[in-house]
PDB file of C-alpha atoms in Angstrom:
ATOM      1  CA  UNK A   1     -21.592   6.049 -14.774  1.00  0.00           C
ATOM      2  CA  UNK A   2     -23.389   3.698 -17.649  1.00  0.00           C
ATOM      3  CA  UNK A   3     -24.715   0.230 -15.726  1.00  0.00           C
ATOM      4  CA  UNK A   4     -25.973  -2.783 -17.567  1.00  0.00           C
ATOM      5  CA  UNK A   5     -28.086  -5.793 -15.951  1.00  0.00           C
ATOM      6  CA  UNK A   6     -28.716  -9.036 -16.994  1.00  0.00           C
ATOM      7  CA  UNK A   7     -32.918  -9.761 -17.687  1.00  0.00           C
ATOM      8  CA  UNK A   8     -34.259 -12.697 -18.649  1.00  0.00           C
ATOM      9  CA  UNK A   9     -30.727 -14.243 -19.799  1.00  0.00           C
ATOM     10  CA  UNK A  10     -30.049 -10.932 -22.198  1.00  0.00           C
ATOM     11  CA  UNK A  11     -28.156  -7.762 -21.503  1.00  0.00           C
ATOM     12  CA  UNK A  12     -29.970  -4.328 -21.206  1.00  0.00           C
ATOM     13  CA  UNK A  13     -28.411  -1.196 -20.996  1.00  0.00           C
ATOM     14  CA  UNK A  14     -27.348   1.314 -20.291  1.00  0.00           C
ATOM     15  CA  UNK A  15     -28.702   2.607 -17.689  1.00  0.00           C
ATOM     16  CA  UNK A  16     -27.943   5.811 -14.986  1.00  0.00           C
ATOM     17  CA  UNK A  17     -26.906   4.554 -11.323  1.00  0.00           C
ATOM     18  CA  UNK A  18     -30.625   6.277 -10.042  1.00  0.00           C
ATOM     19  CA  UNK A  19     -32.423   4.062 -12.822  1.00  0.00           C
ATOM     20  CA  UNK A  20     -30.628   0.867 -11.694  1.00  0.00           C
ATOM     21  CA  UNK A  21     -31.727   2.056  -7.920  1.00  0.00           C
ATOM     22  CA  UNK A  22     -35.820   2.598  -8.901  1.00  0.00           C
ATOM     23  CA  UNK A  23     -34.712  -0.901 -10.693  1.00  0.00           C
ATOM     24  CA  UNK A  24     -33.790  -2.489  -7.450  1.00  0.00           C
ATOM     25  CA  UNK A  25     -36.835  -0.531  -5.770  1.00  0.00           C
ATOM     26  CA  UNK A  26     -39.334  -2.843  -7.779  1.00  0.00           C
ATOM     27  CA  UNK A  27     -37.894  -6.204  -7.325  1.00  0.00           C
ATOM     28  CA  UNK A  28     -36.867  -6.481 -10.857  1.00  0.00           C
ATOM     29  CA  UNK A  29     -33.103  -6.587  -9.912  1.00  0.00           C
ATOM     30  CA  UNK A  30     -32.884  -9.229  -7.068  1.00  0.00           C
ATOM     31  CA  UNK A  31     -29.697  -9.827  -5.070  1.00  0.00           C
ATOM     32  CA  UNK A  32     -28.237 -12.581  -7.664  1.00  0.00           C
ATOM     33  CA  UNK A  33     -28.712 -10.284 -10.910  1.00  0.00           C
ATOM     34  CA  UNK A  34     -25.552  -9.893 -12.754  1.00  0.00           C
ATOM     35  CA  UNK A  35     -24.936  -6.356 -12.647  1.00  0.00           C
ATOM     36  CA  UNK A  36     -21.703  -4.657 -14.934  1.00  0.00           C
ATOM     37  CA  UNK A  37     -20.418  -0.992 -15.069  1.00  0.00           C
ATOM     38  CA  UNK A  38     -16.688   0.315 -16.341  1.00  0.00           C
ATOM     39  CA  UNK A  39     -15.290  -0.075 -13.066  1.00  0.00           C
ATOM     40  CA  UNK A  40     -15.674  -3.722 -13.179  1.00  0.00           C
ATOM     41  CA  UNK A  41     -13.282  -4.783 -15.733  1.00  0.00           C
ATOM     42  CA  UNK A  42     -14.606  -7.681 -17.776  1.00  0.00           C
ATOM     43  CA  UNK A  43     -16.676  -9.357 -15.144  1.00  0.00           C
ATOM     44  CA  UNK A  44     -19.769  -9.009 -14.507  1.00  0.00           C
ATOM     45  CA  UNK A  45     -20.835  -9.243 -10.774  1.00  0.00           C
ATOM     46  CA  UNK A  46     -23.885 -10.078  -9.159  1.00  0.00           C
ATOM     47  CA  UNK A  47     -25.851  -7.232  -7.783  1.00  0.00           C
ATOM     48  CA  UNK A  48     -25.274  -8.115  -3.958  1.00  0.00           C
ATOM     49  CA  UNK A  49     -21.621  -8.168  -4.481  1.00  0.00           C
ATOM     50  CA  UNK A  50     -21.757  -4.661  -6.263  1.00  0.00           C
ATOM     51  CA  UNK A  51     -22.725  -3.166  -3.294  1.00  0.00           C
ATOM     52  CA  UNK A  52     -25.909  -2.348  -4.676  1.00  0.00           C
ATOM     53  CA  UNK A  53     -28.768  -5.184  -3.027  1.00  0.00           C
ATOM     54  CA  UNK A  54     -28.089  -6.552   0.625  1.00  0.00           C
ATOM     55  CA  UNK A  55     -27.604 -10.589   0.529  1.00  0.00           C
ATOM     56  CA  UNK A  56     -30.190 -10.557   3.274  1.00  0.00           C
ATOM     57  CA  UNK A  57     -32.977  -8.871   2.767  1.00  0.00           C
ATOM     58  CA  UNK A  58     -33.062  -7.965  -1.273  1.00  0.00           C
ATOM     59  CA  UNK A  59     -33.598  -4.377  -0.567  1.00  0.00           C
ATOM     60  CA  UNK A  60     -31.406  -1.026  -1.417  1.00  0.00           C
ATOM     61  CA  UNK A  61     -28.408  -1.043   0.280  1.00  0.00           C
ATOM     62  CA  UNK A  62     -26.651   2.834   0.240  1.00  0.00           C
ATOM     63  CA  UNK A  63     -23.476   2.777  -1.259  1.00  0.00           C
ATOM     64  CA  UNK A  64     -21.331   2.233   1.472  1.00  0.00           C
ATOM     65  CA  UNK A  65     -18.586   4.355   2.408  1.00  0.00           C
ATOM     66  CA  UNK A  66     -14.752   3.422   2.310  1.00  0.00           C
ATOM     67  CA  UNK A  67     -12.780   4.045   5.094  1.00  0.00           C
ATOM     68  CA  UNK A  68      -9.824   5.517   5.541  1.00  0.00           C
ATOM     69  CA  UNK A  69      -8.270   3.771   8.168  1.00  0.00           C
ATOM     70  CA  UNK A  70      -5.939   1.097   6.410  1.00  0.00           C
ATOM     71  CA  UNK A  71      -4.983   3.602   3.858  1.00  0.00           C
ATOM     72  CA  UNK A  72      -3.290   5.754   6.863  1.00  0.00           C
ATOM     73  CA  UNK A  73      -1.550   3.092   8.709  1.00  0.00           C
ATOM     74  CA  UNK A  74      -0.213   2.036   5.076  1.00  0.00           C
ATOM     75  CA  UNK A  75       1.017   4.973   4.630  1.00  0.00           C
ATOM     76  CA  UNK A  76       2.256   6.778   7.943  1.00  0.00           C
ATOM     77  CA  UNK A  77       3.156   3.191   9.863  1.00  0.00           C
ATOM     78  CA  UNK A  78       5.775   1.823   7.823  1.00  0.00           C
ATOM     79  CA  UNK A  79       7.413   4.962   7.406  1.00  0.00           C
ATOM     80  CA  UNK A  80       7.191   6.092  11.536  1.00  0.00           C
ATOM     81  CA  UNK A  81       8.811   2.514  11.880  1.00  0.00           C
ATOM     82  CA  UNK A  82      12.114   3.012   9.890  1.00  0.00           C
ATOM     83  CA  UNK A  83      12.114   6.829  11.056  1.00  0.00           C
ATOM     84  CA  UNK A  84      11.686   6.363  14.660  1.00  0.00           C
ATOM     85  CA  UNK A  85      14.604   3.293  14.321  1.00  0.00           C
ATOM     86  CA  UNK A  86      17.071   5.230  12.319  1.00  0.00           C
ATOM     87  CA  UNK A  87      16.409   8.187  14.711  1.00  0.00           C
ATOM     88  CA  UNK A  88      17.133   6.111  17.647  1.00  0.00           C
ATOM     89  CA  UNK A  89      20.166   4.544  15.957  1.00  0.00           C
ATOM     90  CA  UNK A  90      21.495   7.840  15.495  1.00  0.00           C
ATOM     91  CA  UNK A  91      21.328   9.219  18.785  1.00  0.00           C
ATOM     92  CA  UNK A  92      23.077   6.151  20.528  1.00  0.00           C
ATOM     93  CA  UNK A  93      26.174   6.580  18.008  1.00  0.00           C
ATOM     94  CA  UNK A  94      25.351   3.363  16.389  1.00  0.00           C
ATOM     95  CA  UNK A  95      28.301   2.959  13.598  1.00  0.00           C
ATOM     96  CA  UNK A  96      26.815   1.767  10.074  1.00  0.00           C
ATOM     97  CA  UNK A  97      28.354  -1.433   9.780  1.00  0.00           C
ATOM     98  CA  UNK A  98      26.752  -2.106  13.368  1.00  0.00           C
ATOM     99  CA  UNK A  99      23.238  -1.816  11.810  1.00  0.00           C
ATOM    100  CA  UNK A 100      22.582  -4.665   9.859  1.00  0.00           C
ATOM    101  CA  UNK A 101      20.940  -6.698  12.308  1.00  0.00           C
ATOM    102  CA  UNK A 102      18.605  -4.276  13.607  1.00  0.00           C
ATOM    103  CA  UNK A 103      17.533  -2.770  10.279  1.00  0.00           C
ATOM    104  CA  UNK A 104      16.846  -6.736   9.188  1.00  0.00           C
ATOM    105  CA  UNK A 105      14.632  -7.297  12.168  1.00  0.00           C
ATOM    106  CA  UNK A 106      13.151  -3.662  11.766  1.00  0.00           C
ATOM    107  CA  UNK A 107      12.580  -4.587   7.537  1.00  0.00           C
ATOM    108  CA  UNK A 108      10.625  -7.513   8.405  1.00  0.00           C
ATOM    109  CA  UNK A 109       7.908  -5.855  10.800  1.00  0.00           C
ATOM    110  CA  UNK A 110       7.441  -2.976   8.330  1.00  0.00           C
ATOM    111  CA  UNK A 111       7.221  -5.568   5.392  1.00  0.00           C
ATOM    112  CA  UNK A 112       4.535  -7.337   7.356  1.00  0.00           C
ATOM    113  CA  UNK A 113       2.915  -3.728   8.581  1.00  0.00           C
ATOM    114  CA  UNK A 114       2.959  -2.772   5.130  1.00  0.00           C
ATOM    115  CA  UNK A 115       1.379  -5.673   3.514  1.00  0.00           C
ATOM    116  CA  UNK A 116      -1.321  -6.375   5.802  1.00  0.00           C
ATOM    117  CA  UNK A 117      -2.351  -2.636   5.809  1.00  0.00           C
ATOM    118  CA  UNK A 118      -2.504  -2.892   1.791  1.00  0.00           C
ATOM    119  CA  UNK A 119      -4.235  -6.170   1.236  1.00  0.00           C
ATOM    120  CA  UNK A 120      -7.028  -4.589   4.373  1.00  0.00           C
ATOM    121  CA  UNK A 121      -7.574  -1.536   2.426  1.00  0.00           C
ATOM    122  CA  UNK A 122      -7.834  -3.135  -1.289  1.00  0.00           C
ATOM    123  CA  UNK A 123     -10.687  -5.481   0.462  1.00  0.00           C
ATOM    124  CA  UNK A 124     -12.192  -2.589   2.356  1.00  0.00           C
ATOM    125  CA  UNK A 125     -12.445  -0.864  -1.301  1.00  0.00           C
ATOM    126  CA  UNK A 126     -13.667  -4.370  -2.609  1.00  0.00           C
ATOM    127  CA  UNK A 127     -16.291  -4.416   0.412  1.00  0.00           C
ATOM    128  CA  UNK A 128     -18.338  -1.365  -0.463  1.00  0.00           C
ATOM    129  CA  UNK A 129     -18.372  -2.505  -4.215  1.00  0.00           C
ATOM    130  CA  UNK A 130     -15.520  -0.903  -5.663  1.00  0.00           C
ATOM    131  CA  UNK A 131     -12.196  -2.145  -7.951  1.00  0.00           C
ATOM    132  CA  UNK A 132      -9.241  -1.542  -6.093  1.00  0.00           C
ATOM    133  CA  UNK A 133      -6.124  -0.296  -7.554  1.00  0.00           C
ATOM    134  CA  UNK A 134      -4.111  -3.179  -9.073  1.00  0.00           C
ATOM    135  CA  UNK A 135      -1.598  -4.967  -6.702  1.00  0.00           C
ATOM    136  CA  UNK A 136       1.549  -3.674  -8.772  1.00  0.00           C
ATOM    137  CA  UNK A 137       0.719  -0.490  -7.387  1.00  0.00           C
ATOM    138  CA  UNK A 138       2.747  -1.358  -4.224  1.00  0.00           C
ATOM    139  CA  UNK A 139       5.946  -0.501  -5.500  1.00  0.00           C
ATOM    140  CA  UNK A 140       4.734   2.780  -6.175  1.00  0.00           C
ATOM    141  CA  UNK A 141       2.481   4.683  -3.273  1.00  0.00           C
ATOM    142  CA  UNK A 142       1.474   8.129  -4.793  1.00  0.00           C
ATOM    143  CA  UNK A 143       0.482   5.863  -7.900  1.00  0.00           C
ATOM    144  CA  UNK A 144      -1.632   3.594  -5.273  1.00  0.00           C
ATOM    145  CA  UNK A 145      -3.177   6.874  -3.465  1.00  0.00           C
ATOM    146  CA  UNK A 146      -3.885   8.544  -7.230  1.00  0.00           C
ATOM    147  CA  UNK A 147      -5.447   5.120  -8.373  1.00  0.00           C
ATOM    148  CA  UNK A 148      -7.798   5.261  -4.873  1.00  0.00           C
ATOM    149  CA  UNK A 149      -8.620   8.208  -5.005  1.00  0.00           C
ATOM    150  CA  UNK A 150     -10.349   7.760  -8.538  1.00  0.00           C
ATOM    151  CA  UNK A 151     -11.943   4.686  -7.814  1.00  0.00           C
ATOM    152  CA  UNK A 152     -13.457   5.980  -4.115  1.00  0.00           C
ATOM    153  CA  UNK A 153     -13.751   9.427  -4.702  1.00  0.00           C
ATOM    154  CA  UNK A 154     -12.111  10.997  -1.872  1.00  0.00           C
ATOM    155  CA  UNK A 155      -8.915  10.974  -0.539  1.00  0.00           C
ATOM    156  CA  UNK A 156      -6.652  13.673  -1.818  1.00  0.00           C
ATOM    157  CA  UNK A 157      -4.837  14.547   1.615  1.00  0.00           C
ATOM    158  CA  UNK A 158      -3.587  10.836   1.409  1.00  0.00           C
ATOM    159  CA  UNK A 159      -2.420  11.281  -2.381  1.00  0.00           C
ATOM    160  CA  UNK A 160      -0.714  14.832  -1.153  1.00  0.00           C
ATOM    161  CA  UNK A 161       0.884  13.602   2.514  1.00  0.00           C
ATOM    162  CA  UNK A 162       2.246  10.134   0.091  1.00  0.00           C
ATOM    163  CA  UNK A 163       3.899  12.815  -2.493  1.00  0.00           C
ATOM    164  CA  UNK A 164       5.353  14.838   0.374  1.00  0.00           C
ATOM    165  CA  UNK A 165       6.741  11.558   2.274  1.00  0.00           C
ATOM    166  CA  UNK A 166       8.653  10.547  -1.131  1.00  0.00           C
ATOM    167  CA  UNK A 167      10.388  13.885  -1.731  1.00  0.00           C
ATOM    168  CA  UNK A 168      11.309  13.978   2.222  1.00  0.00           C
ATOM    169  CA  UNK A 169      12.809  10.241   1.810  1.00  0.00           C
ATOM    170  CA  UNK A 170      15.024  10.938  -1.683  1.00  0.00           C
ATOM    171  CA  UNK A 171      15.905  14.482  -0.017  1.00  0.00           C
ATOM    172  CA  UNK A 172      17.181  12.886   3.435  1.00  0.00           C
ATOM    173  CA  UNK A 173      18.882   9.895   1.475  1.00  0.00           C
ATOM    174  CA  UNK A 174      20.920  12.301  -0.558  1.00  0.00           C
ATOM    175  CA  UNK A 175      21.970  14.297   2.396  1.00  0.00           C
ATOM    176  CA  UNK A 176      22.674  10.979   4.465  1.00  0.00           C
ATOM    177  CA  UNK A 177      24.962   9.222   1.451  1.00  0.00           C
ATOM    178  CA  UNK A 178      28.111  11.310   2.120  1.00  0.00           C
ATOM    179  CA  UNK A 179      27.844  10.124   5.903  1.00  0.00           C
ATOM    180  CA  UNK A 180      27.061   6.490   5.172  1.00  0.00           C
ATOM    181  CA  UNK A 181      29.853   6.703   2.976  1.00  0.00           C
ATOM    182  CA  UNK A 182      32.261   7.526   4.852  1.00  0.00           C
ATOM    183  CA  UNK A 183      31.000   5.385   7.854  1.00  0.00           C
ATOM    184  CA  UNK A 184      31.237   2.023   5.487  1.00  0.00           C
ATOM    185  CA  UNK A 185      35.069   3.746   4.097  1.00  0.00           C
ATOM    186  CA  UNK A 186      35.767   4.378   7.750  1.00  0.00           C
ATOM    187  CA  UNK A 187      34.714   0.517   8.940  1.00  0.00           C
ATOM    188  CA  UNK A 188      36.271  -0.751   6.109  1.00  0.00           C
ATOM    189  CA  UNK A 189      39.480   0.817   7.147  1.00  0.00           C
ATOM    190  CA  UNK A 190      39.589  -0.132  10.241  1.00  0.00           C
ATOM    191  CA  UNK A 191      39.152  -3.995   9.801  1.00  0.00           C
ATOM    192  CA  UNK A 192      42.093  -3.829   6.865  1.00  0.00           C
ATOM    193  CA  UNK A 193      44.279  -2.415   9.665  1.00  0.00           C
ATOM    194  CA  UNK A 194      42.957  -5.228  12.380  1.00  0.00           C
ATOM    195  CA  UNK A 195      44.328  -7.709   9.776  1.00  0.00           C
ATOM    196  CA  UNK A 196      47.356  -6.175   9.011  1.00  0.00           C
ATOM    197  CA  UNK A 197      48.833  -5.851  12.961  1.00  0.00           C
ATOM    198  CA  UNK A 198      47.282  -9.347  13.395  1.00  0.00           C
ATOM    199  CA  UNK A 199      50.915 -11.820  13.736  1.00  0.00           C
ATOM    200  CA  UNK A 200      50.873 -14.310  11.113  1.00  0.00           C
ATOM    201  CA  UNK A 201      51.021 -17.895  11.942  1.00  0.00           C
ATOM    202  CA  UNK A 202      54.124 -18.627  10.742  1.00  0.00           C
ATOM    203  CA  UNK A 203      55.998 -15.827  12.453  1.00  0.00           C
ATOM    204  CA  UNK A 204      54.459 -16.939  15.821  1.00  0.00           C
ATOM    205  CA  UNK A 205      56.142 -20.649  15.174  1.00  0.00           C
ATOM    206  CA  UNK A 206      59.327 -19.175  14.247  1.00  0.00           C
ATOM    207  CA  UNK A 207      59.416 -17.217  17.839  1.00  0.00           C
ATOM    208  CA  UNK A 208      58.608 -20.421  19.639  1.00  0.00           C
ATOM    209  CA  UNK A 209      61.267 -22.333  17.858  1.00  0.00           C
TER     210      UNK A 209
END
């Protein structure tokens, strides 16, 4: 990957990521030098917060490496979450139109698990001088772990277990809609007939009369 620098208030370039190293190596790019490369967008960034020069010290600093950790917990805890309550839900006999108060408690926490895991591992990918995928890329997960993986250059098994997660989820959503069907038919049923064997108000005066 092509990297420009900024000398003496004018932009040179290109140069190869080992040339901008031996660069660094010399003292000729210092810790404030405005650094650029693709990745970057249209900013240019100086060459501390590139991951390239520690703050400290002015010397190399190793790319550093992104972990993984955030990128698992947004992936696999959100989804354990709504699995393990639906599972649980099921088990006890909970009827459908019984739910809606536990899967609204139960959407909130994942919401929150979910968000705080994806803003942690965007800024982990921003920490070791990286562009993270765009924040759009929520709505869409396999697009997020495809967009990570290109930027970090690692991370396939998250890209893979994300694509298998989806097709489990649309698979067990069209084998669960006949069921949830006929739960809300069933529920609806059964309050239509509550109402109809409930004595009207008038017919209870007429009695007492």
């Amino acid at each position: 990957m092509d990297w420009f620098y900024e000398s003496n208030g004018q932009q040179s370039g290109p140069v190869s990521r080992e040339e901008i190293l031996r660069l660094i190596m010399q003292q000729r790019i210092r810790p404030e030098t405005l650094v650029w490369n693709p990745s970057f967008g249209d900013s240019w960034r100086p060459a501390s917060a590139a991951g390239l020069v520690s703050p400290l010290t002015g010397f190399l600093r190793p790319k550093a490496e992104v972990s993984e950790h955030w990128a698992w917990v947004l992936l696999v805890g959100p989804w354990l979450m709504g699995r393990m309550t639906l599972y649980i839900m099921d088990w006890r006999h909970v009827p459908e139109a019984a739910r809606m108060n536990t899967n609204g408690i139960v959407g909130l926490l994942v919401l929150g698990l979910f968000f705080t895991a994806f803003t942690l591992d965007r800024n982990a990918i921003r920490e070791a001088g990286n562009t993270p995928p765009g924040f759009w890329w929520w709505l869409f997960l396999p697009g997020y772990f495809w967009r990570r993986r290109q930027v970090v250059g690692k991370g396939m098994s998250l890209l893979v277990v994300s694509l298998v997660l989806l097709v489990f989820n649309i698979g067990d959503t069209i084998a669960r809609f006949p069921e949830i069907r006929e739960q809300a038919r069933h529920a609806h049923h059964t309050s239509g007939s509550v109402q109809s064997t409930a004595p009207a108000e008038g017919d209870g005066d007429q009695e007492n009369l």
